[in-house]
Coordinates of C-alpha atoms and ligand atoms in Angstrom, one line a residue:
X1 CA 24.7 103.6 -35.7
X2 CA 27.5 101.5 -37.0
X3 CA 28.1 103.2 -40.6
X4 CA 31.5 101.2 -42.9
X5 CA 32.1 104.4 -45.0
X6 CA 32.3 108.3 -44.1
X7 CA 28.5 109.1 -43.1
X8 CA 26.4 111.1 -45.8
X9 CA 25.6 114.7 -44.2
X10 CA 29.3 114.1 -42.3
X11 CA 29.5 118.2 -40.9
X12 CA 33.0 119.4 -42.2
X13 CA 33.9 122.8 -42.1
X14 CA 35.8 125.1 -39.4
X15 CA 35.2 126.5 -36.1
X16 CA 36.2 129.8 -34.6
X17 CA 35.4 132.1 -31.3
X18 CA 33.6 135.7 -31.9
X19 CA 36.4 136.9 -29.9
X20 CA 39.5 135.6 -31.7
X21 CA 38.1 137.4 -35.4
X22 CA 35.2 139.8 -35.1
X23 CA 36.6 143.0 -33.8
X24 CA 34.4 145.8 -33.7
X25 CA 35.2 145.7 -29.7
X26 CA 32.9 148.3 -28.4
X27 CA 30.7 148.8 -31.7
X28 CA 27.1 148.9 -31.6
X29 CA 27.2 148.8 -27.6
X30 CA 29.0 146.1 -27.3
X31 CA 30.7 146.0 -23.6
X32 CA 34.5 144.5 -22.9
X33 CA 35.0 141.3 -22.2
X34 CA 37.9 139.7 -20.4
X35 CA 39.7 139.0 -24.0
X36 CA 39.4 142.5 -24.2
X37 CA 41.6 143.3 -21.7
X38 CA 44.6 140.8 -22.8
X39 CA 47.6 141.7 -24.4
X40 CA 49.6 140.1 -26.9
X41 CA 52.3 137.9 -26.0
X42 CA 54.9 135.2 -27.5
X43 CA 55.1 131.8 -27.6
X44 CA 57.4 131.9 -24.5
X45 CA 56.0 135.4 -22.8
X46 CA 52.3 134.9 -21.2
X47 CA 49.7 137.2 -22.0
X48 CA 49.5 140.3 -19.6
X49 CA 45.4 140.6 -18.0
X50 CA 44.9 144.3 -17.3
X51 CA 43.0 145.5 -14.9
X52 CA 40.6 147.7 -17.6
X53 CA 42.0 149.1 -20.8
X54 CA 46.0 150.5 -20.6
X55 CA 46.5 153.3 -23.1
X56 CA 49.2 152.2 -25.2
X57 CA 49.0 148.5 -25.0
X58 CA 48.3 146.4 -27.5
X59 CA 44.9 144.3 -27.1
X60 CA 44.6 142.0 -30.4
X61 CA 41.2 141.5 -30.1
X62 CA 40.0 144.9 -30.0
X63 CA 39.7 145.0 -33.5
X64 CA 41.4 140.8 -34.5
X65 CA 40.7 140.1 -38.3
X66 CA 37.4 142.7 -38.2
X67 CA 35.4 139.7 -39.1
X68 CA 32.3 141.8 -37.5
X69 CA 33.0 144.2 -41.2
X70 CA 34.1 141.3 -43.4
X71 CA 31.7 138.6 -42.1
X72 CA 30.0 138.1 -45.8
X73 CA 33.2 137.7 -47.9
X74 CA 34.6 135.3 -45.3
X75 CA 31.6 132.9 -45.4
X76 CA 31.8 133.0 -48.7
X77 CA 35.0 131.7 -49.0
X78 CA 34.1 128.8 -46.6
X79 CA 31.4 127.9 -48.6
X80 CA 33.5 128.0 -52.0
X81 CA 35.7 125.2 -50.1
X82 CA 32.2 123.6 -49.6
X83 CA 31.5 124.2 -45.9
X84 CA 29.0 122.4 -44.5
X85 CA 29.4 123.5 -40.6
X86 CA 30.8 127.1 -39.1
X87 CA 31.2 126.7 -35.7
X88 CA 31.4 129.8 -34.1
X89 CA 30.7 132.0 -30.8
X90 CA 27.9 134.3 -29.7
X91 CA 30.4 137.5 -27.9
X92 CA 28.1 137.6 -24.8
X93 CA 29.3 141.3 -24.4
X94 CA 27.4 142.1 -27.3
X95 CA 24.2 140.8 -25.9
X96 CA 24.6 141.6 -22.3
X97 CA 27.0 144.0 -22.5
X98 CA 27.8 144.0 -18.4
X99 CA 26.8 140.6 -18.2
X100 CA 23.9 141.7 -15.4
X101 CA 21.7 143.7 -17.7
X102 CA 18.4 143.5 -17.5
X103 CA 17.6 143.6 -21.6
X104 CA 19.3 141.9 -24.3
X105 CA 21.1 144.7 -26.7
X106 CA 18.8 144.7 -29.7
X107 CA 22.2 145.7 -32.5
X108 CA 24.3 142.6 -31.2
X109 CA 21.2 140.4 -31.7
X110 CA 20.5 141.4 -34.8
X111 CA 24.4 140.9 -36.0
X112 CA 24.3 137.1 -35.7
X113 CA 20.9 137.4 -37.3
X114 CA 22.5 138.4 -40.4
X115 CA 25.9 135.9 -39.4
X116 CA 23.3 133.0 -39.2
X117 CA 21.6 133.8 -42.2
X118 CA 24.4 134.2 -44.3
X119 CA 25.7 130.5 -43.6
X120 CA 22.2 129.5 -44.4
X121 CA 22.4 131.1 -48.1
X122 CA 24.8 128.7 -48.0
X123 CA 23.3 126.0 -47.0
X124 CA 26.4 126.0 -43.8
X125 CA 24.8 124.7 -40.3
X126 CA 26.0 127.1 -37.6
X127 CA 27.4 125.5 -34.9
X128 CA 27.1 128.0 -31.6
X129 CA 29.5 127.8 -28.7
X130 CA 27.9 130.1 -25.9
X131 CA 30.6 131.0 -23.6
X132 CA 33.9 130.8 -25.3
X133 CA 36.8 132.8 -23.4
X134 CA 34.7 136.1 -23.6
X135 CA 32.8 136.6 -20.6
X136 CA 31.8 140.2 -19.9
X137 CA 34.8 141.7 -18.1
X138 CA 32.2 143.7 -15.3
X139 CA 31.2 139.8 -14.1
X140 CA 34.7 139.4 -13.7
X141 CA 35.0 142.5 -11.2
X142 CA 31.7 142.7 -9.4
X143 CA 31.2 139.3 -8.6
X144 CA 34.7 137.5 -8.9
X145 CA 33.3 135.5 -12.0
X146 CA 32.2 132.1 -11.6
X147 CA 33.0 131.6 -8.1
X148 CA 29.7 133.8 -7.3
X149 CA 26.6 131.7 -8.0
X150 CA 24.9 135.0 -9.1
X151 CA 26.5 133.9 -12.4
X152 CA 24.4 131.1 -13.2
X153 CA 21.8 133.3 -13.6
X154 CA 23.5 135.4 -16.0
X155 CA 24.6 133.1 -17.8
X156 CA 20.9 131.3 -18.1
X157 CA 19.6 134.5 -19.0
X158 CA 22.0 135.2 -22.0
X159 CA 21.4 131.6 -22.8
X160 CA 17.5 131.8 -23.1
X161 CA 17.8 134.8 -25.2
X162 CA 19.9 133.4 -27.8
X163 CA 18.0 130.2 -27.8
X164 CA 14.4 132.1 -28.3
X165 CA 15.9 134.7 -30.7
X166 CA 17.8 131.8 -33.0
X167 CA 15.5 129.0 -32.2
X168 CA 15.1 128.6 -36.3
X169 CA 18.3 129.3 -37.4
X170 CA 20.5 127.4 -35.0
X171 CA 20.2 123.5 -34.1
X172 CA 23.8 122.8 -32.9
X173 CA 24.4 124.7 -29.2
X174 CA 27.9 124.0 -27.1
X175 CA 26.9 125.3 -23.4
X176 CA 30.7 126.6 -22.5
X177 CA 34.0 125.9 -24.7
X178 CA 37.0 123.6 -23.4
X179 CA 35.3 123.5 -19.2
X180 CA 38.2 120.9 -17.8
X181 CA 40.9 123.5 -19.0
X182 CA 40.8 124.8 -15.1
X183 CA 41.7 121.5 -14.0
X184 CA 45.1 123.8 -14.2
X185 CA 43.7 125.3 -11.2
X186 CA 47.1 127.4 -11.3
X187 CA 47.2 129.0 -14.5
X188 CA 45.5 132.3 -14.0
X189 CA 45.5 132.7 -17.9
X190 CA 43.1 129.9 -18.2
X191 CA 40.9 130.7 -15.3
X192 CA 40.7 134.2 -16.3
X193 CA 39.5 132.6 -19.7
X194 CA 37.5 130.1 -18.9
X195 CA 35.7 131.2 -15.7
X196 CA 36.4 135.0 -15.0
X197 CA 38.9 134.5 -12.1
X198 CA 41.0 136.9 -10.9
X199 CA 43.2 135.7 -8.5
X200 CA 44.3 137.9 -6.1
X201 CA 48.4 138.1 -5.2
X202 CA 49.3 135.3 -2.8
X203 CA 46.6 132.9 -2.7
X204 CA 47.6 129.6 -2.1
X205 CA 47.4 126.3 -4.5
X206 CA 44.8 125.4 -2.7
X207 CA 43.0 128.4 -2.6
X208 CA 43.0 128.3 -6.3
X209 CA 41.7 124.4 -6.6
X210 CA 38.6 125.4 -4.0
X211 CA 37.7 128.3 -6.2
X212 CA 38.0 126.0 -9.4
X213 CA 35.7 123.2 -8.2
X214 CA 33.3 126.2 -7.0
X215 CA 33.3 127.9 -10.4
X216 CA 33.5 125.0 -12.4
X217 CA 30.6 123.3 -10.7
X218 CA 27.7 126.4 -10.7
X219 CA 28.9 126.1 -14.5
X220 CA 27.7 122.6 -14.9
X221 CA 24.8 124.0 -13.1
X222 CA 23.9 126.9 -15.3
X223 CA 25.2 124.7 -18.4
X224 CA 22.3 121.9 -17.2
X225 CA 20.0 124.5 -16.4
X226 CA 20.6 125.8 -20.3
X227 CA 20.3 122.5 -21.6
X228 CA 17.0 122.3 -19.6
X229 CA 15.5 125.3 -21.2
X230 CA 17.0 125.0 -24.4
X231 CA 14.9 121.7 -25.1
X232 CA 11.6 123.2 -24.3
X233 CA 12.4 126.1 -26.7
X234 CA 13.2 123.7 -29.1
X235 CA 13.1 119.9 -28.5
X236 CA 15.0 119.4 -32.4
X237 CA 17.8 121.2 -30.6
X238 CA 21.0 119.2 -29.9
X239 CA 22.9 121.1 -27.2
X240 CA 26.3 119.5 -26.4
X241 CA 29.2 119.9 -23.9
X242 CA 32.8 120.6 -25.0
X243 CA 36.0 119.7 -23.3
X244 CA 39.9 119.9 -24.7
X245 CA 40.4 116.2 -24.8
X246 CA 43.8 114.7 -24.2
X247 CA 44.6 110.8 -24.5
X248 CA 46.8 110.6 -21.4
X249 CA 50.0 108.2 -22.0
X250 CA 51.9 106.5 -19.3
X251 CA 55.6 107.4 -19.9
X252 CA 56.6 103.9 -19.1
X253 CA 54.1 100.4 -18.2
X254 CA 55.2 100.7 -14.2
X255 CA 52.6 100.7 -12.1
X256 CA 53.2 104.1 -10.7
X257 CA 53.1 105.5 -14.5
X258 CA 49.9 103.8 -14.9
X259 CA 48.0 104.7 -12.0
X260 CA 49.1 108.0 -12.1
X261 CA 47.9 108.0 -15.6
X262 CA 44.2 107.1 -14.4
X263 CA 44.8 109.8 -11.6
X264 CA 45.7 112.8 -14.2
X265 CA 42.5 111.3 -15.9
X266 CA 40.4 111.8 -13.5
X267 CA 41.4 115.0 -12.2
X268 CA 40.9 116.5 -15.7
X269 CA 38.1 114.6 -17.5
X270 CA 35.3 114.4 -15.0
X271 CA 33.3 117.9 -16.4
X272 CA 32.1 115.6 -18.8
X273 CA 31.3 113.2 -16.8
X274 CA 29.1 115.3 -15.2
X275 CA 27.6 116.8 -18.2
X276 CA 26.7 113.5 -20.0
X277 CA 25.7 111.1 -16.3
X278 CA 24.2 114.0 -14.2
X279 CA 26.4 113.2 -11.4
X280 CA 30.4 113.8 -10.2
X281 CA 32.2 110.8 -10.2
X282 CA 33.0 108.9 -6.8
X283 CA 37.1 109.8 -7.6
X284 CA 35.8 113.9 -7.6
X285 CA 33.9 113.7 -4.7
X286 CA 37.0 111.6 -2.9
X287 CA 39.6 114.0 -3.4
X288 CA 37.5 117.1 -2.7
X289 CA 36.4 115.9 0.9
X290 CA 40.0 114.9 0.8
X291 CA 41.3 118.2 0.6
X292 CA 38.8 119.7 2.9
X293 CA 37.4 121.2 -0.2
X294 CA 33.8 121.9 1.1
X295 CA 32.1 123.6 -2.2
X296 CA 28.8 124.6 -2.3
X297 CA 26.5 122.4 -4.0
X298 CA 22.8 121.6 -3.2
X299 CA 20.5 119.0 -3.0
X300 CA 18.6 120.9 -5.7
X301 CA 21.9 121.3 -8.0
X302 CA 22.3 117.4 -7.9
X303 CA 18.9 117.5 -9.6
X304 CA 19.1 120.1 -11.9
X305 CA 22.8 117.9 -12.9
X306 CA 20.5 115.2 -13.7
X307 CA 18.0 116.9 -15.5
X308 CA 20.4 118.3 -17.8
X309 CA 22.0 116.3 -19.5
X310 CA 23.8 116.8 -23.0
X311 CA 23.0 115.5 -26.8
X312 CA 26.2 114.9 -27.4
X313 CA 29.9 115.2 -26.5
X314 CA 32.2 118.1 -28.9
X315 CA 35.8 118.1 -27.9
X316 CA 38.8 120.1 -29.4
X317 CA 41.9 117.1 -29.7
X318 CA 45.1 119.1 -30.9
X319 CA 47.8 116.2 -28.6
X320 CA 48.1 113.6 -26.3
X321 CA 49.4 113.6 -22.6
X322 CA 51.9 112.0 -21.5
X323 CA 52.9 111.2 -17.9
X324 CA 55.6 109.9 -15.8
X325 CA 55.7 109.3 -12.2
X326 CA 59.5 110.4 -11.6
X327 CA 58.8 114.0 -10.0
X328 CA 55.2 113.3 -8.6
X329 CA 54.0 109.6 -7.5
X330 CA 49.9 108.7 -8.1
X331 CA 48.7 109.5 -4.7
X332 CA 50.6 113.1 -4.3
X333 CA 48.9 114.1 -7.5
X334 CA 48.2 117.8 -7.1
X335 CA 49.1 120.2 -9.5
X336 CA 48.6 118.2 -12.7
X337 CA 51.9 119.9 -14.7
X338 CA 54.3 118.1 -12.4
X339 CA 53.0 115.2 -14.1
X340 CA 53.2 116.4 -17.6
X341 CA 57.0 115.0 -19.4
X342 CA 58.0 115.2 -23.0
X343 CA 56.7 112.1 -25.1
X344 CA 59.9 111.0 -27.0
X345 CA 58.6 109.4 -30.2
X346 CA 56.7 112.6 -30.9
X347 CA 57.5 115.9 -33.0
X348 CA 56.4 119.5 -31.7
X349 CA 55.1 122.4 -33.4
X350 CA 57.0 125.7 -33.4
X351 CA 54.9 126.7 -30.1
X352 CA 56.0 123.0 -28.5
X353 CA 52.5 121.0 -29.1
X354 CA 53.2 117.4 -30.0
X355 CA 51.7 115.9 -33.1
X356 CA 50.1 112.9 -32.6
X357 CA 47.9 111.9 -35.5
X358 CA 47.1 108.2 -33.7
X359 CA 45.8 110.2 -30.6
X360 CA 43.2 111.2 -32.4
X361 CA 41.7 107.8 -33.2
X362 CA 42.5 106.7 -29.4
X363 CA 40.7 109.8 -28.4
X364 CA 37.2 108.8 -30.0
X365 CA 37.5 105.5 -28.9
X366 CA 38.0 106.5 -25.4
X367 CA 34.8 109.1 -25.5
X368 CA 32.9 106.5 -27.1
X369 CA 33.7 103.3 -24.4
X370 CA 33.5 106.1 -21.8
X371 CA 29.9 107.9 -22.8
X372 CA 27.9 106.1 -25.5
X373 CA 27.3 109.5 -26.9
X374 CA 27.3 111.1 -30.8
X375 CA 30.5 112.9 -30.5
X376 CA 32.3 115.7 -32.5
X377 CA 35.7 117.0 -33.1
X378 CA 34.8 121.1 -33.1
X379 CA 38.7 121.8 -33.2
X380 CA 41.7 120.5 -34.5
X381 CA 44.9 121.9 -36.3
X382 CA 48.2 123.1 -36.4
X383 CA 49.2 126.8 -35.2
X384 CA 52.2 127.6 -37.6
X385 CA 54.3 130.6 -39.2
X386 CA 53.3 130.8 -43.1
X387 CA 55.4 132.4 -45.4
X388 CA 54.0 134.9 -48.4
X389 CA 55.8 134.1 -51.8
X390 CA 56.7 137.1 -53.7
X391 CA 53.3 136.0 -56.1
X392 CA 51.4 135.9 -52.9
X393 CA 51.1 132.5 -52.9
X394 CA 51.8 130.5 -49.5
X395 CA 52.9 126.9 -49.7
X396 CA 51.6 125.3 -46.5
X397 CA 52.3 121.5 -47.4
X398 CA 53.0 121.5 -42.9
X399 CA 49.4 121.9 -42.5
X400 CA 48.2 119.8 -45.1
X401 CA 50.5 116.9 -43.6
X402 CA 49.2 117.6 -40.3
X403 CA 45.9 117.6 -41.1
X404 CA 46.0 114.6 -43.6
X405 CA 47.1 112.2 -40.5
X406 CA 44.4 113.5 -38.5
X407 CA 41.3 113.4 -41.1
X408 CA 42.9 109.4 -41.6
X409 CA 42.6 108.0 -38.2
X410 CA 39.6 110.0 -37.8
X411 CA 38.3 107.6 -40.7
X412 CA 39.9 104.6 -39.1
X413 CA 37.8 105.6 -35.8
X414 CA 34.8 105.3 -37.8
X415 CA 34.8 103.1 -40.6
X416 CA 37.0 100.4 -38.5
X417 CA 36.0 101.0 -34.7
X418 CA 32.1 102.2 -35.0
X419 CA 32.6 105.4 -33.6
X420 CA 29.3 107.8 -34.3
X421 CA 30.8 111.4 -35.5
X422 CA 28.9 114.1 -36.4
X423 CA 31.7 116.5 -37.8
X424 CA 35.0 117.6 -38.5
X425 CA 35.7 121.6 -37.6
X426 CA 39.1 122.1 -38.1
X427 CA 40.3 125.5 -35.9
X428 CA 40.7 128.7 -37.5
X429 CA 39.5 128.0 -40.5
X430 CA 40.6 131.4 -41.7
X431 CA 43.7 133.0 -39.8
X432 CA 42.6 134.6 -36.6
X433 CA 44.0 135.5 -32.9
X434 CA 45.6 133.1 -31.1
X435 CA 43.6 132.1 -27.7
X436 CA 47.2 131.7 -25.9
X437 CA 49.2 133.9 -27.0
X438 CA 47.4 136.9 -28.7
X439 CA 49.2 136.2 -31.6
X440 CA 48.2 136.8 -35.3
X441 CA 51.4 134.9 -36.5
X442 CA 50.2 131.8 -34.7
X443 CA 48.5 130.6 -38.3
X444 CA 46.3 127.8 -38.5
X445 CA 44.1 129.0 -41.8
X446 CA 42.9 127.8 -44.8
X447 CA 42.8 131.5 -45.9
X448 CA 45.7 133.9 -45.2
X449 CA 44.6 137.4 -43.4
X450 CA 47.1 140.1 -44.3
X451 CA 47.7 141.1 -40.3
X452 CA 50.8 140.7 -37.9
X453 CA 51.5 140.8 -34.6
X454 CA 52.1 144.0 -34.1
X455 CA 48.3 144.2 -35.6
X456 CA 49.9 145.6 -39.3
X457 CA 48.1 144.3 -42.4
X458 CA 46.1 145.5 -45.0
X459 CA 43.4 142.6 -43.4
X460 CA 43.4 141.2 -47.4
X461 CA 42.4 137.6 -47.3
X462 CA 44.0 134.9 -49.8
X463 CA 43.9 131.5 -50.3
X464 CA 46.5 129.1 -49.2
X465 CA 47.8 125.7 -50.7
X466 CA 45.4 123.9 -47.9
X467 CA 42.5 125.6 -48.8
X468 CA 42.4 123.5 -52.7
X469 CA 43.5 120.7 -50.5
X470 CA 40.6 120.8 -48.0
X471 CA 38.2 121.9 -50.6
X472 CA 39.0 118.5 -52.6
X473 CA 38.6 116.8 -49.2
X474 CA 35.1 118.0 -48.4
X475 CA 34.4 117.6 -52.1
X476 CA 34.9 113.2 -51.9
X477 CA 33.5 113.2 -47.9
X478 CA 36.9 112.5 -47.2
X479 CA 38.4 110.2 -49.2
X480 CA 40.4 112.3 -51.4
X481 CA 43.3 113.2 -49.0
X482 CA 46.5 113.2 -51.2
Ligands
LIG501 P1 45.9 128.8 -29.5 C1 45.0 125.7 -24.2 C2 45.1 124.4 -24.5 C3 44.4 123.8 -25.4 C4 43.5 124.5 -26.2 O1 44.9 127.5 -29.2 C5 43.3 125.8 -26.0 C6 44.1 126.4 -25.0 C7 44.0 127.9 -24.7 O2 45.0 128.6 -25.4 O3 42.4 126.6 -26.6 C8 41.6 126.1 -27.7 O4 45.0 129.8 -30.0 C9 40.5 127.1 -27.7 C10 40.7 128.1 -28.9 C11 42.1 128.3 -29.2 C12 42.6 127.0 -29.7 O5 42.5 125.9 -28.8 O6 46.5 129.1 -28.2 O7 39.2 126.6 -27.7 O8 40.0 129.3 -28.5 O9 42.4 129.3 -30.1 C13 44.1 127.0 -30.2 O10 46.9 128.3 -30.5

């Protein structure tokens, strides 16, 4: 519905992973996840994936801003800024500790009980991401992840339990965070996130590519068989998809820069397609039998695809793409980051992300031409060093800026262009562990955590300059940005 002003009941707030903040790693029978086995890194030195736990290395998460021991205060600080949506994760590993377990663990359940219930006193809607970067590191081993369709089950199985367990507490679901990141198909960081892929030394780029499309469709199967189920628990459920959206810019208005535009865009964005139509796109299905890629999918899948479709579309939009056809032309489109070139009108963060404010606006447009859907930004924000003056104040006026731009042609997007949004959930709310690089120094809160990279800090939270700013924000839906 076409709305001129800033919705009533608009769902700001903040959104997290369990992850990136709880620690308490293996408390209460919680089992290790593939975050668990991660080191920390830099901005220019990759994450190391262990094979188990290394004495002696550090693993942020393991115990991250102990938000599993400090869950109560932090809420309450999101609701003083006047929070009206957390967005977080359920750690599978605490439900299913292996991932294959026959019975839910009864002390992980019962945590987000008490998580859930606190936002409520607060009157803050939780928004629940089901499989965010954290799935249980034994599926990883036994069955090589997501490329085994054994996992589907799993995964429906720790769906249905959270859905019957939280049915009244919980309206918002998100299936699995940021799917089209393993369009890298080479980046064994993000398949290891995203879909519990080891790869083994030596497989080819094409290897890699076959095992992505297998993973990443029996997760639009078991995400579709979710949504399925989820509705008959509870048909005032809205269970949504969630992809990293990127605006992708030609480089130049040549032919080859625009074609090979539509080409990256197809090669990343089609997850969603497939999550809102029920069916891959014609360009998917081209280039797979292309390639010779021949991956298992069923006459029954293709129905399940259509049966499940989602509520609504969440993305996380932190910059654009831009593209240029000089190293790889529209038709030799393989690996997508030989595409990838520096946008020159734009600024970078300290970690090299380009800030693009207007993207933001062209993003929702696109969703909303493409899928005709309620959408929702669930992640947003700028990853930064703060500095602690000697009162203990931090002066983050960077952050503010950044997010400023972004909250204004988010407006524009609505008030001007029409676009339906249900929310605004800035990331990181409160400073957590950085998905990338493990880092703790990677800042994007509202609310300083005393912790460093090396994992010193007294864990003492503290409000920052933004966190008056966004308060005020939240406080006139909006319109008080300055
Ligand atoms: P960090 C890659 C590209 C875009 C978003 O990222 C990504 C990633 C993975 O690093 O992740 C999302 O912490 C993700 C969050 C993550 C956030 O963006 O690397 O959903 O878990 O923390 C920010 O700065």
């Amino acid at each position: 519905m076409y709305s001129a002003k800033m919705p009533k009941g608009f769902l700001w707030g903040g959104a997290v992973a369990a992850h990136q903040l709880e620690g308490a790693w293996n408390e209460d029978g919680k089992g290790m996840s593939v975050a668990d086995v991660m080191t920390v890194g830099t901005a220019t030195k990759p994450r190391e994936i262990t094979n188990g736990i290394i004495p002696g290395k550090n693993y942020p998460n393991h115990d991250a801003i102990d938000f599993y021991h400090h869950y109560k205060e932090d809420i309450k600080l999101m609701a003083e800024m006047g929070f009206k949506a957390f967005r977080t994760s359920i750690a599978w590993t605490r439900i299913f500790p292996n991932g294959d377990d026959k019975k839910p663990n009864e002390a992980g359940l019962k945590f987000y009980d008490n998580l859930f219930d606190t936002c409520h006193q607060y009157g803050i809607e939780p928004i629940i991401t089901l499989s965010h970067f954290e799935i249980p590191f034994h599926l990883v081993k036994k069955y090589g992840g997501f490329t085994n369709r054994k996992l589907i089950d799993y995964f429906v199985r720790f769906a249905t339990v959270c859905f019957k367990r939280y049915k009244n507490k919980v309206k918002y679901w998100i299936t699995f965070n940021e799917i089209d990141n393993q369009s890298a198909y080479n980046n064994d960081f993000l398949m290891a996130t995203n879909s519990g892929i080891l790869f083994k030394k030596g497989m080819t780029d094409k290897e890699k590519e076959a095992a992505m499309y297998q993973a990443g469709h029996y997760e639009l199967v078991a995400s579709a068989l979710a949504v399925k189920i989820g509705h008959k628990i509870n048909p005032n459920f809205q269970i949504g998809c969630m992809i990293n959206y990127s605006p992708v810019r030609p480089l130049t208005p040549s032919s080859d820069d625009v074609l090979l535009a539509d080409k990256f865009e197809q090669r990343r964005d089609w997850f969603s397609d497939v999550h809102v139509f029920g069916k891959y796109p014609n360009a998917v299905e081209a280039y797979i039998e292309r390639n010779g890629y021949r991956p298992d999918i069923t006459d029954e899948d293709r129905i399940v695809l259509q049966e499940g479709t989602v509520d609504y579309v969440a993305f996380s939009y932190y910059q654009t793409t831009t593209v240029s056809s000089k190293k790889v032309k529209p038709d030799d489109l393989t690996d997508l980051s030989k595409a990838v070139t520096k946008n020159p009108t734009l600024k970078r963060s300290d970690w090299g992300w380009e800030i693009d404010p207007e993207g933001l606006r062209i993003a929702l447009n696109q969703l909303t031409d493409r899928y005709h859907k309620p959408l929702f930004i669930v992640e947003n924000g700028l990853g930064a060093y703060d500095k602690v003056e000697a009162d203990g104040s931090i002066h983050d006026d960077y952050r503010i800026d950044y997010l400023k731009k972004h909250i204004s042609e988010m407006e524009k997007a609505v008030e001007l262009d029409g676009v339906n949004l249900m929310g605004y959930l800035p990331w990181g709310p409160i400073d957590l562990v950085s998905a990338g690089t493990g880092q703790m120094d990677k800042r994007y809160g509202f609310i300083y955590v005393d912790k460093n990279d090396a994992g010193k800090g007294t864990l003492k939270r503290s409000r920052k300059d933004s966190f008056y700013w966004y308060k005020k924000v939240i406080a006139s839906n909006g319109k008080k940005l300055d």
